[in-house]
């Protein structure tokens, strides 16, 4: 059975279209155009998690749109459907859509699809040396179950913010899903750059050591190097994942580089 497409709800004005969105999302997303806010509430109830985004197109008055979106947030829809964009000009609409298409709404890191696309683009460059990392919050499920999803989301938000701040411009960062983050270091010149990766890994593990509401948080990290360990995105992910689980087995709150300890 074919998977149902994600949906974008467009709050339309009188004289504008959705060509910009259709070009960006063609083939993977259904655009639903509405003129009244009551229709949006009905669609949210009907389609639930299939709704990816709510936007206002260029023909909608800015003041009217702002008031409507504020009413949605007050009704709790922002919590369930966090990607709500406002665009009063077509150029802004394109910018909003491109950004939201690539970004995880909670952490503001690249989402899984965008991260994979960008990594594969880097791997196509010749010559290139790079490293792939997977970061996992230790015992996150236990914390989430014990203290609730809002507590878990706050941990994800705060840790991702600090990761963004500590990583250099040559590092891609994404949220793979749940409590897993993915990293990709580019522009590594030689095997000697493993020292740089080790320093980065130690720093990341340090960033993951946090305390929220008296609860100690730690993270584990697994790394695989290109081209020494693997030559494709899938190979690097698989080997970094193996290294991650070795870090977990050794007591968590640490990192493992695949080529150094797993062959």
Coordinates of C-alpha atoms in Angstrom, one line a residue:
X1 CA 0.0 0.0 0.0
X2 CA 1.4 3.4 -1.0
X3 CA 2.2 5.7 2.0
X4 CA 0.0 8.7 2.4
X5 CA 1.7 11.9 1.5
X6 CA 2.6 14.6 4.0
X7 CA 0.3 17.6 3.6
X8 CA 0.8 21.4 3.7
X9 CA -2.2 23.6 4.5
X10 CA -2.2 26.9 2.7
X11 CA -4.3 29.7 4.1
X12 CA -5.0 31.6 0.9
X13 CA -5.8 35.1 -0.1
X14 CA -8.0 36.2 -3.0
X15 CA -5.5 36.6 -5.8
X16 CA -2.4 34.4 -5.1
X17 CA -1.2 31.0 -6.0
X18 CA 1.0 28.2 -4.6
X19 CA 3.4 27.7 -7.5
X20 CA 6.5 28.3 -5.3
X21 CA 5.4 25.5 -2.9
X22 CA 4.4 23.1 -5.7
X23 CA 7.9 23.4 -7.3
X24 CA 9.7 22.7 -4.0
X25 CA 7.4 19.9 -2.8
X26 CA 6.2 18.4 -6.1
X27 CA 5.7 14.7 -5.9
X28 CA 6.2 14.2 -2.2
X29 CA 3.6 16.5 -0.5
X30 CA 0.0 17.3 -1.0
X31 CA -1.0 21.0 -1.0
X32 CA -4.4 21.7 0.5
X33 CA -5.7 25.2 -0.1
X34 CA -8.3 26.8 2.3
X35 CA -9.8 30.2 2.7
X36 CA -11.3 30.0 6.2
X37 CA -9.5 29.1 9.4
X38 CA -12.3 26.8 10.5
X39 CA -11.3 24.6 7.5
X40 CA -7.8 24.3 8.9
X41 CA -9.0 23.2 12.3
X42 CA -11.1 20.5 10.6
X43 CA -8.1 19.3 8.5
X44 CA -5.9 19.1 11.6
X45 CA -8.5 16.9 13.3
X46 CA -8.8 14.7 10.2
X47 CA -5.2 14.2 9.1
X48 CA -3.3 14.7 12.4
X49 CA 0.4 13.9 12.0
X50 CA 0.2 14.0 8.2
X51 CA 0.1 17.8 8.4
X52 CA 3.7 19.0 7.9
X53 CA 3.2 22.7 7.8
X54 CA 0.7 25.5 7.8
X55 CA 1.6 28.6 5.8
X56 CA -0.1 31.8 4.7
X57 CA 0.5 32.7 1.1
X58 CA 1.3 36.0 -0.4
X59 CA -2.2 37.3 -0.8
X60 CA -3.1 37.0 2.9
X61 CA -3.0 40.2 4.9
X62 CA -0.1 40.2 7.3
X63 CA -2.2 41.4 10.3
X64 CA -4.9 38.9 9.6
X65 CA -2.4 36.0 9.2
X66 CA -0.6 36.9 12.4
X67 CA -3.8 36.9 14.4
X68 CA -4.9 33.6 13.0
X69 CA -1.6 31.9 13.7
X70 CA -1.6 33.3 17.2
X71 CA -5.1 31.7 17.8
X72 CA -3.7 28.4 16.5
X73 CA -0.9 28.5 19.0
X74 CA -3.2 29.4 21.8
X75 CA -5.3 26.4 20.9
X76 CA -2.4 24.1 21.3
X77 CA -1.9 23.3 17.6
X78 CA 1.7 24.6 17.6
X79 CA 2.7 21.9 20.0
X80 CA 1.3 19.1 17.8
X81 CA 2.1 20.8 14.4
X82 CA 5.3 22.7 15.2
X83 CA 6.1 23.9 11.7
X84 CA 4.0 27.0 11.1
X85 CA 5.4 29.4 8.6
X86 CA 4.2 32.9 7.8
X87 CA 4.9 34.4 4.4
X88 CA 3.5 37.7 3.1
X89 CA 5.7 37.8 0.0
X90 CA 6.5 35.0 -2.5
X91 CA 10.2 35.3 -1.9
X92 CA 9.7 34.9 1.9
X93 CA 7.4 31.9 1.2
X94 CA 10.1 30.2 -0.8
X95 CA 12.7 30.9 1.9
X96 CA 10.4 29.6 4.7
X97 CA 9.6 26.4 2.8
X98 CA 13.1 25.6 1.8
X99 CA 14.3 26.0 5.4
X100 CA 11.4 24.0 6.9
X101 CA 11.9 21.2 4.3
X102 CA 15.5 20.7 5.6
X103 CA 15.1 21.4 9.3
X104 CA 14.0 19.4 12.2
X105 CA 11.4 21.6 13.9
X106 CA 12.4 20.8 17.5
X107 CA 16.2 21.0 17.3
X108 CA 16.7 23.3 14.3
X109 CA 19.3 20.9 13.0
X110 CA 19.1 19.3 9.6
X111 CA 16.5 16.6 9.4
X112 CA 17.4 13.0 8.3
X113 CA 16.6 13.5 4.6
X114 CA 18.5 16.8 4.3
X115 CA 21.5 15.5 6.3
X116 CA 21.9 12.5 4.1
X117 CA 21.6 14.5 0.9
X118 CA 24.3 17.0 2.1
X119 CA 26.7 14.2 3.2
X120 CA 26.3 12.3 -0.1
X121 CA 27.1 15.6 -1.9
X122 CA 30.3 15.9 0.2
X123 CA 31.3 12.3 -0.5
X124 CA 31.1 12.9 -4.2
X125 CA 33.9 15.5 -4.0
X126 CA 37.4 14.3 -5.1
X127 CA 39.6 14.0 -3.1
X128 CA 37.9 14.1 0.2
X129 CA 38.6 12.8 3.7
X130 CA 35.9 13.0 6.3
X131 CA 34.3 11.5 9.4
X132 CA 30.8 10.4 10.3
X133 CA 29.5 10.5 13.9
X134 CA 26.4 9.3 15.7
X135 CA 25.6 10.8 19.1
X136 CA 23.0 9.2 21.4
X137 CA 21.8 10.5 24.7
X138 CA 22.4 7.8 27.4
X139 CA 19.3 6.2 28.9
X140 CA 17.0 8.8 27.2
X141 CA 14.0 6.4 27.0
X142 CA 14.2 5.9 30.8
X143 CA 14.2 9.7 31.3
X144 CA 11.5 10.3 28.8
X145 CA 9.2 7.6 30.4
X146 CA 9.9 8.8 33.9
X147 CA 9.7 12.5 33.5
X148 CA 7.5 12.9 30.4
X149 CA 7.9 14.0 26.8
X150 CA 8.1 17.7 27.5
X151 CA 11.1 17.1 29.7
X152 CA 12.6 14.9 27.0
X153 CA 12.0 17.6 24.3
X154 CA 13.6 20.2 26.5
X155 CA 16.7 18.0 26.8
X156 CA 16.8 17.5 23.0
X157 CA 16.4 21.3 22.4
X158 CA 19.1 22.4 24.9
X159 CA 21.7 19.8 23.8
X160 CA 21.1 20.4 20.1
X161 CA 21.5 24.2 20.8
X162 CA 24.9 23.6 22.5
X163 CA 26.0 21.2 19.8
X164 CA 25.3 23.9 17.2
X165 CA 27.3 26.4 19.2
X166 CA 30.4 24.1 19.7
X167 CA 30.7 22.7 16.2
X168 CA 32.8 24.3 13.5
X169 CA 31.6 25.5 10.1
X170 CA 33.0 22.4 8.4
X171 CA 30.7 20.1 10.5
X172 CA 27.2 19.1 9.3
X173 CA 24.8 18.3 12.2
X174 CA 21.4 16.7 12.0
X175 CA 18.8 14.9 14.1
X176 CA 18.4 11.3 12.8
X177 CA 15.4 10.7 15.0
X178 CA 14.5 10.3 18.6
X179 CA 17.5 11.1 20.7
X180 CA 20.1 10.4 18.0
X181 CA 22.1 13.2 16.4
X182 CA 24.4 12.7 13.4
X183 CA 27.5 14.6 12.5
X184 CA 29.8 14.8 9.5
X185 CA 33.2 16.4 9.5
X186 CA 34.5 17.6 6.2
X187 CA 37.8 19.0 4.9
X188 CA 40.1 16.5 6.8
X189 CA 43.5 16.5 5.1
X190 CA 45.0 13.2 6.3
X191 CA 44.9 10.3 8.7
X192 CA 46.6 12.7 11.1
X193 CA 43.3 14.5 11.4
X194 CA 42.2 11.7 13.6
X195 CA 43.7 13.7 16.4
X196 CA 41.4 16.5 15.5
X197 CA 38.4 14.2 15.5
X198 CA 39.4 12.8 18.9
X199 CA 39.6 16.3 20.3
X200 CA 36.2 17.1 18.8
X201 CA 34.8 13.9 20.2
X202 CA 36.0 14.6 23.7
X203 CA 34.5 18.1 23.4
X204 CA 31.2 16.7 22.3
X205 CA 31.0 14.2 25.1
X206 CA 31.8 17.1 27.4
X207 CA 28.9 19.1 26.0
X208 CA 26.6 16.2 26.5
X209 CA 27.4 16.1 30.2
X210 CA 24.6 18.3 31.5
X211 CA 22.3 18.5 34.5
X212 CA 18.6 19.2 34.0
X213 CA 16.4 19.6 37.1
X214 CA 19.0 17.7 39.2
X215 CA 19.1 14.9 36.6
X216 CA 22.6 14.0 35.2
X217 CA 22.6 13.7 31.4
X218 CA 25.4 12.1 29.4
X219 CA 25.9 11.0 25.8
X220 CA 27.8 8.4 23.8
X221 CA 29.4 8.9 20.4
X222 CA 30.5 6.5 17.6
X223 CA 32.7 7.6 14.7
X224 CA 33.7 6.1 11.3
X225 CA 36.2 7.7 8.9
X226 CA 36.0 8.1 5.2
X227 CA 37.5 6.5 3.1
X228 CA 39.4 4.3 5.6
X229 CA 36.3 2.7 7.2
X230 CA 33.6 3.1 4.6
X231 CA 33.0 4.8 1.2
X232 CA 29.2 5.3 1.2
X233 CA 26.8 7.1 3.5
X234 CA 25.2 3.7 4.4
X235 CA 28.6 2.1 5.2
X236 CA 29.7 5.0 7.3
X237 CA 26.4 5.1 9.2
X238 CA 26.5 1.3 9.9
X239 CA 30.1 1.4 11.2
X240 CA 29.6 4.6 13.3
X241 CA 26.6 2.8 14.8
X242 CA 28.7 -0.2 15.7
X243 CA 31.2 2.1 17.3
X244 CA 28.4 3.8 19.2
X245 CA 27.2 0.6 20.6
X246 CA 30.7 -0.3 21.7
X247 CA 30.8 3.0 23.6
X248 CA 27.5 2.1 25.3
X249 CA 28.9 -1.4 26.2
X250 CA 31.9 0.2 27.8
X251 CA 29.9 2.2 30.2
X252 CA 28.4 5.1 28.2
X253 CA 29.5 8.7 28.5
X254 CA 32.4 8.1 26.0
X255 CA 33.3 7.9 22.3
X256 CA 34.7 5.1 20.1
X257 CA 36.4 5.6 16.7
X258 CA 35.7 2.6 14.5
X259 CA 39.0 2.2 12.8
X260 CA 40.9 2.3 16.1
X261 CA 39.0 -0.4 17.9
X262 CA 36.8 -2.3 15.5
X263 CA 37.9 -3.9 12.2

